Amino acid sequence: MSARKWLYRPELGVVAAVVAAWLFFAITAGDSGFLTLSGTASYLAIAAELGILAAPVALLMIAGEFDLSIGSTLAASGMTMALCTTELGWPLWAGIAAAAALSACVGLVNGLIVTRTRLPSFIVTLGTLFILAGGTIGTTRLITGRTQVGGLEDAGGFGAAQKLFAGQIGPFSITLLWWVGLTALATWVLVRTRPGNWIFAVGGAPDAARRLGIPVDRVKILLFMTTALAACLVATFQTVQFRGTDVLRGTGKELEAILAAVLGGTLLTGGRGSVFGAACGALLFGMVQQGIVFSGVDSDWYKVFLGAVLILAVLLNSSVQMRAAEARR
Amino acid sequence: MSHETNGKAPILEADHVTKRFGRITALEDVSMRVYASEILCVLGDNGAGKSTLIKTLSGVHPPDEGRLLVDGEPVRFSSPRDALARGIATVYQDLAMVPMLSVVRNFFLGAEPTRGVWPLRRLDLREAEAVVRAELKRMGVELRDMSVPVSALSGGQRQALAIARAIHFGARVLVLDEPTSALGVKQAGIVLRYVMEARTRGCGVILITHNPHHAHMVGDRFTILNRGRCEGTFAKAEISRDELVRRMAGGEELEQLQHELRAS
């Protein structure tokens, strides 16, 4: 690939930012554990969970839509599997299946409302974000009288689930494998399959896509279901790892996932972006969040840093791309 | 209205077509026909009914009166897809392209070649690129890099891509909606060459334009549309460019305007 072609890549900014952040923390926090294996594992674990959300969120954004509801979907599906096992005595796998079914329905409803009413998905999913958040708190308190549910280790099948969703490989969390696998899968779908081609077209030129016979609405609905199912998967990781869950789990994840996708070069307006970029965005997020801790600065400040990096990365991305586009003419 | 038809039916014919929207008559008693390997130019000013004509020919609106015939057989298109299946392809001004997608991906958008079986079914990009390269070459376009986004192409190249795509997917009649209107002189010239190339390859071309200069350079026959009515069809030998300009502008009205301007 020629140098100029690299400038066209949407990931360029975020790759540079990841390298810069790593160097920065290696210098400022290298002697306090940032460079150790367990230090690396700690930010990779954060990146993995966020990255699993960011990959489908990036696909959906490339198709021109937002999903703000995944934070609440995460809470709702975690609570579904917890309540099904502790209150109904179901085996954990049945609880996970119920949560997945619920998430798929949430995605379906989001997708149907957006495609049928043509309301902006930002608004529709903001609505479902609130509905699900409130519904989760209300239902949980109605059933248990509390907002936290624990004791999942007694559920049937917990041991196997623990290996699959919360296991360790040396110092690394098994979620890392899930992240790498799903990122590779999503990348392949996006750049090497027909539906991937359609995702770009649906976001880049919806009218043209429709005229060429691409099932625009079906593509969008399926993507909304994918983001919701990703939220359910992350909920499963967390619920199994902590042997229980909390109604507020997942709060803010929807924005973090969008941040990772945008850091990774995905356009807010659709039509352009990359799953690999979103993965790098998630990596940057984890690195900054943990790096700040290692460098001894109060971790309250990490969001300031992340926000600034977001704006800088997007600025770099757009200016480089504009220059590349001009040079081509 | 002379044309050697060799006894063959026109590929596409509009026979006394009328189209109304509420109380407004957009097309009234319009008849026209296009044969293989010829360029029929439909000329008209704004509001002459050009876009209604395009939409009627391409299957968006069925005519209220009159009929459409393909290969001499009466047809009723239920949708643009239906028209396309009959070989009537319309290239609109926006070209139905996704600017940020590559040339190859745009060419096959919605009809991508794949290999392998599901779930491993994937795009056959090598095959796709070979086809696009060959099709563009036949139009006289050579692109070094097929993976550049369409937004990096010139207006003329984009038009060529759209025309090549339509021909590749079986167009026998190309309906071109103002293909030169947004282009500079040089790019417009290039596009007109592609239009002639499409004729050479056996397509019947309906070139819809408000530019009589462009039309006269490439057209075989000319139909003038004015306020939804057909003002006659002329073979190239029957009409000069100046006459075409005069007729299109509504003849006497233009002369009257000239008098008024001179008087003031």
PDB file of N, CA and C in Angstrom, chain A residues 5 8 188 190-194 196-198 200-201 204-205 207-209 211-214 267 270-272 328-329, chain B residues 81 92 94 96-101 105 109-112 114 119-123 125 145 147-149 151-152 165:
ATOM      1  N   LYS A   5      -2.118   6.132   0.292  1.00  0.00           N
ATOM      2  CA  LYS A   5      -3.266   5.315   0.610  1.00  0.00           C
ATOM      3  C   LYS A   5      -3.442   5.196   2.125  1.00  0.00           C
ATOM      4  N   TYR A   8      -5.379   7.871   3.553  1.00  0.00           N
ATOM      5  CA  TYR A   8      -6.808   7.739   3.345  1.00  0.00           C
ATOM      6  C   TYR A   8      -7.478   6.888   4.412  1.00  0.00           C
ATOM      7  N   TRP A 188     -14.101  -8.423   8.908  1.00  0.00           N
ATOM      8  CA  TRP A 188     -14.289  -9.262   7.719  1.00  0.00           C
ATOM      9  C   TRP A 188     -15.657  -9.001   7.085  1.00  0.00           C
ATOM     10  N   LEU A 190     -17.450  -6.361   7.337  1.00  0.00           N
ATOM     11  CA  LEU A 190     -17.538  -5.002   6.785  1.00  0.00           C
ATOM     12  C   LEU A 190     -16.821  -4.871   5.444  1.00  0.00           C
ATOM     13  N   VAL A 191     -15.629  -5.427   5.334  1.00  0.00           N
ATOM     14  CA  VAL A 191     -14.855  -5.145   4.116  1.00  0.00           C
ATOM     15  C   VAL A 191     -14.829  -6.281   3.107  1.00  0.00           C
ATOM     16  N   ARG A 192     -15.336  -7.446   3.480  1.00  0.00           N
ATOM     17  CA  ARG A 192     -15.215  -8.572   2.562  1.00  0.00           C
ATOM     18  C   ARG A 192     -16.520  -9.254   2.194  1.00  0.00           C
ATOM     19  N   THR A 193     -17.663  -8.773   2.725  1.00  0.00           N
ATOM     20  CA  THR A 193     -18.921  -9.444   2.390  1.00  0.00           C
ATOM     21  C   THR A 193     -19.916  -8.456   1.789  1.00  0.00           C
ATOM     22  N   ARG A 194     -20.947  -9.008   1.177  1.00  0.00           N
ATOM     23  CA  ARG A 194     -21.990  -8.151   0.594  1.00  0.00           C
ATOM     24  C   ARG A 194     -22.667  -7.284   1.645  1.00  0.00           C
ATOM     25  N   GLY A 196     -21.512  -6.114   4.257  1.00  0.00           N
ATOM     26  CA  GLY A 196     -20.579  -5.054   4.618  1.00  0.00           C
ATOM     27  C   GLY A 196     -20.617  -3.925   3.607  1.00  0.00           C
ATOM     28  N   ASN A 197     -20.628  -4.291   2.344  1.00  0.00           N
ATOM     29  CA  ASN A 197     -20.730  -3.301   1.280  1.00  0.00           C
ATOM     30  C   ASN A 197     -22.004  -2.476   1.437  1.00  0.00           C
ATOM     31  N   TRP A 198     -23.073  -3.173   1.822  1.00  0.00           N
ATOM     32  CA  TRP A 198     -24.359  -2.490   1.981  1.00  0.00           C
ATOM     33  C   TRP A 198     -24.326  -1.523   3.156  1.00  0.00           C
ATOM     34  N   PHE A 200     -21.852   0.308   4.207  1.00  0.00           N
ATOM     35  CA  PHE A 200     -21.267   1.560   3.715  1.00  0.00           C
ATOM     36  C   PHE A 200     -22.261   2.344   2.875  1.00  0.00           C
ATOM     37  N   ALA A 201     -22.977   1.628   2.001  1.00  0.00           N
ATOM     38  CA  ALA A 201     -23.893   2.300   1.085  1.00  0.00           C
ATOM     39  C   ALA A 201     -25.083   2.898   1.831  1.00  0.00           C
ATOM     40  N   GLY A 204     -23.738   5.952   3.445  1.00  0.00           N
ATOM     41  CA  GLY A 204     -23.094   6.929   2.556  1.00  0.00           C
ATOM     42  C   GLY A 204     -24.062   7.576   1.586  1.00  0.00           C
ATOM     43  N   ALA A 205     -25.034   6.833   1.100  1.00  0.00           N
ATOM     44  CA  ALA A 205     -25.985   7.373   0.130  1.00  0.00           C
ATOM     45  C   ALA A 205     -27.249   6.519   0.179  1.00  0.00           C
ATOM     46  N   ASP A 207     -30.409   6.970  -0.472  1.00  0.00           N
ATOM     47  CA  ASP A 207     -31.347   6.949  -1.599  1.00  0.00           C
ATOM     48  C   ASP A 207     -30.812   6.088  -2.730  1.00  0.00           C
ATOM     49  N   ALA A 208     -29.517   6.262  -2.999  1.00  0.00           N
ATOM     50  CA  ALA A 208     -28.895   5.457  -4.047  1.00  0.00           C
ATOM     51  C   ALA A 208     -28.965   3.985  -3.667  1.00  0.00           C
ATOM     52  N   ALA A 209     -28.698   3.678  -2.408  1.00  0.00           N
ATOM     53  CA  ALA A 209     -28.724   2.294  -1.951  1.00  0.00           C
ATOM     54  C   ALA A 209     -30.103   1.690  -2.175  1.00  0.00           C
ATOM     55  N   ARG A 211     -32.363   2.651  -4.319  1.00  0.00           N
ATOM     56  CA  ARG A 211     -32.644   2.519  -5.750  1.00  0.00           C
ATOM     57  C   ARG A 211     -31.926   1.304  -6.342  1.00  0.00           C
ATOM     58  N   LEU A 212     -30.789   0.930  -5.759  1.00  0.00           N
ATOM     59  CA  LEU A 212     -30.048  -0.222  -6.275  1.00  0.00           C
ATOM     60  C   LEU A 212     -30.551  -1.531  -5.671  1.00  0.00           C
ATOM     61  N   GLY A 213     -31.633  -1.440  -4.902  1.00  0.00           N
ATOM     62  CA  GLY A 213     -32.250  -2.661  -4.410  1.00  0.00           C
ATOM     63  C   GLY A 213     -31.651  -3.195  -3.119  1.00  0.00           C
ATOM     64  N   ILE A 214     -30.871  -2.373  -2.425  1.00  0.00           N
ATOM     65  CA  ILE A 214     -30.309  -2.820  -1.147  1.00  0.00           C
ATOM     66  C   ILE A 214     -31.379  -2.705  -0.059  1.00  0.00           C
ATOM     67  N   LEU A 267     -17.201   8.217  10.844  1.00  0.00           N
ATOM     68  CA  LEU A 267     -17.872   9.504  10.670  1.00  0.00           C
ATOM     69  C   LEU A 267     -19.215   9.507  11.394  1.00  0.00           C
ATOM     70  N   GLY A 270     -22.035   8.955   8.987  1.00  0.00           N
ATOM     71  CA  GLY A 270     -22.159   7.661   8.310  1.00  0.00           C
ATOM     72  C   GLY A 270     -21.362   7.578   7.019  1.00  0.00           C
ATOM     73  N   GLY A 271     -21.292   6.362   6.491  1.00  0.00           N
ATOM     74  CA  GLY A 271     -20.641   6.162   5.193  1.00  0.00           C
ATOM     75  C   GLY A 271     -19.168   5.860   5.253  1.00  0.00           C
ATOM     76  N   ARG A 272     -18.550   6.076   6.411  1.00  0.00           N
ATOM     77  CA  ARG A 272     -17.119   5.866   6.488  1.00  0.00           C
ATOM     78  C   ARG A 272     -16.734   5.482   7.901  1.00  0.00           C
ATOM     79  N   ARG A 328      -4.966  14.536  -4.292  1.00  0.00           N
ATOM     80  CA  ARG A 328      -5.359  13.592  -5.324  1.00  0.00           C
ATOM     81  C   ARG A 328      -5.931  14.291  -6.547  1.00  0.00           C
ATOM     82  N   ARG A 329      -6.515  15.419  -6.337  1.00  0.00           N
ATOM     83  CA  ARG A 329      -7.159  16.103  -7.456  1.00  0.00           C
ATOM     84  C   ARG A 329      -6.170  16.616  -8.487  1.00  0.00           C
TER      85      ARG A 329
ATOM     86  N   ARG B  81     -37.545  -1.320 -11.044  1.00  0.00           N
ATOM     87  CA  ARG B  81     -36.894  -2.631 -11.177  1.00  0.00           C
ATOM     88  C   ARG B  81     -37.467  -3.402 -12.360  1.00  0.00           C
ATOM     89  N   TYR B  92     -29.698   8.623 -13.396  1.00  0.00           N
ATOM     90  CA  TYR B  92     -30.115   9.927 -12.879  1.00  0.00           C
ATOM     91  C   TYR B  92     -28.909  10.825 -12.642  1.00  0.00           C
ATOM     92  N   ASP B  94     -27.765  12.120  -9.959  1.00  0.00           N
ATOM     93  CA  ASP B  94     -26.890  11.777  -8.826  1.00  0.00           C
ATOM     94  C   ASP B  94     -26.172  10.447  -9.076  1.00  0.00           C
ATOM     95  N   ALA B  96     -26.703   7.494  -8.646  1.00  0.00           N
ATOM     96  CA  ALA B  96     -26.858   6.378  -7.703  1.00  0.00           C
ATOM     97  C   ALA B  96     -25.501   5.805  -7.304  1.00  0.00           C
ATOM     98  N   MET B  97     -24.627   6.691  -6.835  1.00  0.00           N
ATOM     99  CA  MET B  97     -23.299   6.251  -6.395  1.00  0.00           C
ATOM    100  C   MET B  97     -23.075   6.680  -4.949  1.00  0.00           C
ATOM    101  N   VAL B  98     -22.256   5.917  -4.251  1.00  0.00           N
ATOM    102  CA  VAL B  98     -21.869   6.272  -2.888  1.00  0.00           C
ATOM    103  C   VAL B  98     -20.478   6.890  -2.967  1.00  0.00           C
ATOM    104  N   PRO B  99     -20.380   8.201  -2.729  1.00  0.00           N
ATOM    105  CA  PRO B  99     -19.121   8.906  -3.001  1.00  0.00           C
ATOM    106  C   PRO B  99     -17.912   8.313  -2.282  1.00  0.00           C
ATOM    107  N   MET B 100     -18.107   7.822  -1.049  1.00  0.00           N
ATOM    108  CA  MET B 100     -16.943   7.384  -0.273  1.00  0.00           C
ATOM    109  C   MET B 100     -16.544   5.942  -0.565  1.00  0.00           C
ATOM    110  N   LEU B 101     -17.353   5.245  -1.353  1.00  0.00           N
ATOM    111  CA  LEU B 101     -17.000   3.863  -1.689  1.00  0.00           C
ATOM    112  C   LEU B 101     -16.155   3.822  -2.960  1.00  0.00           C
ATOM    113  N   ARG B 105     -16.560  -1.166  -5.841  1.00  0.00           N
ATOM    114  CA  ARG B 105     -17.702  -1.433  -4.965  1.00  0.00           C
ATOM    115  C   ARG B 105     -18.951  -0.714  -5.443  1.00  0.00           C
ATOM    116  N   LEU B 109     -22.560  -2.410  -6.604  1.00  0.00           N
ATOM    117  CA  LEU B 109     -23.389  -2.206  -5.427  1.00  0.00           C
ATOM    118  C   LEU B 109     -24.784  -2.808  -5.611  1.00  0.00           C
ATOM    119  N   GLY B 110     -25.147  -3.683  -4.694  1.00  0.00           N
ATOM    120  CA  GLY B 110     -26.450  -4.328  -4.768  1.00  0.00           C
ATOM    121  C   GLY B 110     -26.453  -5.589  -5.614  1.00  0.00           C
ATOM    122  N   ALA B 111     -25.357  -5.832  -6.345  1.00  0.00           N
ATOM    123  CA  ALA B 111     -25.288  -7.043  -7.183  1.00  0.00           C
ATOM    124  C   ALA B 111     -23.869  -7.594  -7.137  1.00  0.00           C
ATOM    125  N   GLU B 112     -23.305  -7.636  -5.928  1.00  0.00           N
ATOM    126  CA  GLU B 112     -21.900  -7.988  -5.772  1.00  0.00           C
ATOM    127  C   GLU B 112     -21.637  -9.459  -6.118  1.00  0.00           C
ATOM    128  N   THR B 114     -19.906 -12.947  -5.529  1.00  0.00           N
ATOM    129  CA  THR B 114     -19.345 -13.555  -4.315  1.00  0.00           C
ATOM    130  C   THR B 114     -18.766 -14.915  -4.672  1.00  0.00           C
ATOM    131  N   PRO B 119     -21.516 -19.786   5.773  1.00  0.00           N
ATOM    132  CA  PRO B 119     -21.228 -18.414   6.225  1.00  0.00           C
ATOM    133  C   PRO B 119     -19.894 -17.856   5.738  1.00  0.00           C
ATOM    134  N   LEU B 120     -19.245 -18.542   4.836  1.00  0.00           N
ATOM    135  CA  LEU B 120     -17.951 -18.024   4.371  1.00  0.00           C
ATOM    136  C   LEU B 120     -18.089 -17.276   3.055  1.00  0.00           C
ATOM    137  N   ARG B 121     -19.331 -16.985   2.644  1.00  0.00           N
ATOM    138  CA  ARG B 121     -19.512 -16.294   1.376  1.00  0.00           C
ATOM    139  C   ARG B 121     -18.924 -14.883   1.460  1.00  0.00           C
ATOM    140  N   ARG B 122     -18.086 -14.570   0.502  1.00  0.00           N
ATOM    141  CA  ARG B 122     -17.407 -13.282   0.561  1.00  0.00           C
ATOM    142  C   ARG B 122     -17.365 -12.639  -0.823  1.00  0.00           C
ATOM    143  N   LEU B 123     -17.039 -11.365  -0.839  1.00  0.00           N
ATOM    144  CA  LEU B 123     -16.963 -10.632  -2.100  1.00  0.00           C
ATOM    145  C   LEU B 123     -15.836 -11.192  -2.946  1.00  0.00           C
ATOM    146  N   LEU B 125     -13.587  -9.836  -4.964  1.00  0.00           N
ATOM    147  CA  LEU B 125     -13.106  -8.514  -5.375  1.00  0.00           C
ATOM    148  C   LEU B 125     -12.204  -8.590  -6.596  1.00  0.00           C
ATOM    149  N   ASP B 145      -5.958   2.979 -10.453  1.00  0.00           N
ATOM    150  CA  ASP B 145      -6.281   2.371  -9.167  1.00  0.00           C
ATOM    151  C   ASP B 145      -7.798   2.261  -9.012  1.00  0.00           C
ATOM    152  N   SER B 147      -9.370   1.096  -6.517  1.00  0.00           N
ATOM    153  CA  SER B 147      -9.835   1.144  -5.137  1.00  0.00           C
ATOM    154  C   SER B 147     -10.020   2.581  -4.648  1.00  0.00           C
ATOM    155  N   VAL B 148      -9.834   3.570  -5.528  1.00  0.00           N
ATOM    156  CA  VAL B 148     -10.061   4.954  -5.093  1.00  0.00           C
ATOM    157  C   VAL B 148     -11.563   5.177  -4.919  1.00  0.00           C
ATOM    158  N   PRO B 149     -11.918   6.049  -3.971  1.00  0.00           N
ATOM    159  CA  PRO B 149     -13.344   6.348  -3.828  1.00  0.00           C
ATOM    160  C   PRO B 149     -13.860   7.087  -5.056  1.00  0.00           C
ATOM    161  N   SER B 151     -15.586   9.599  -5.136  1.00  0.00           N
ATOM    162  CA  SER B 151     -15.478  11.053  -4.970  1.00  0.00           C
ATOM    163  C   SER B 151     -14.166  11.595  -5.533  1.00  0.00           C
ATOM    164  N   ALA B 152     -13.186  10.716  -5.758  1.00  0.00           N
ATOM    165  CA  ALA B 152     -11.911  11.177  -6.309  1.00  0.00           C
ATOM    166  C   ALA B 152     -11.917  11.191  -7.838  1.00  0.00           C
ATOM    167  N   ARG B 165     -21.800   0.722 -15.949  1.00  0.00           N
ATOM    168  CA  ARG B 165     -22.521  -0.155 -15.030  1.00  0.00           C
ATOM    169  C   ARG B 165     -23.870  -0.554 -15.623  1.00  0.00           C
TER     170      ARG B 165
END
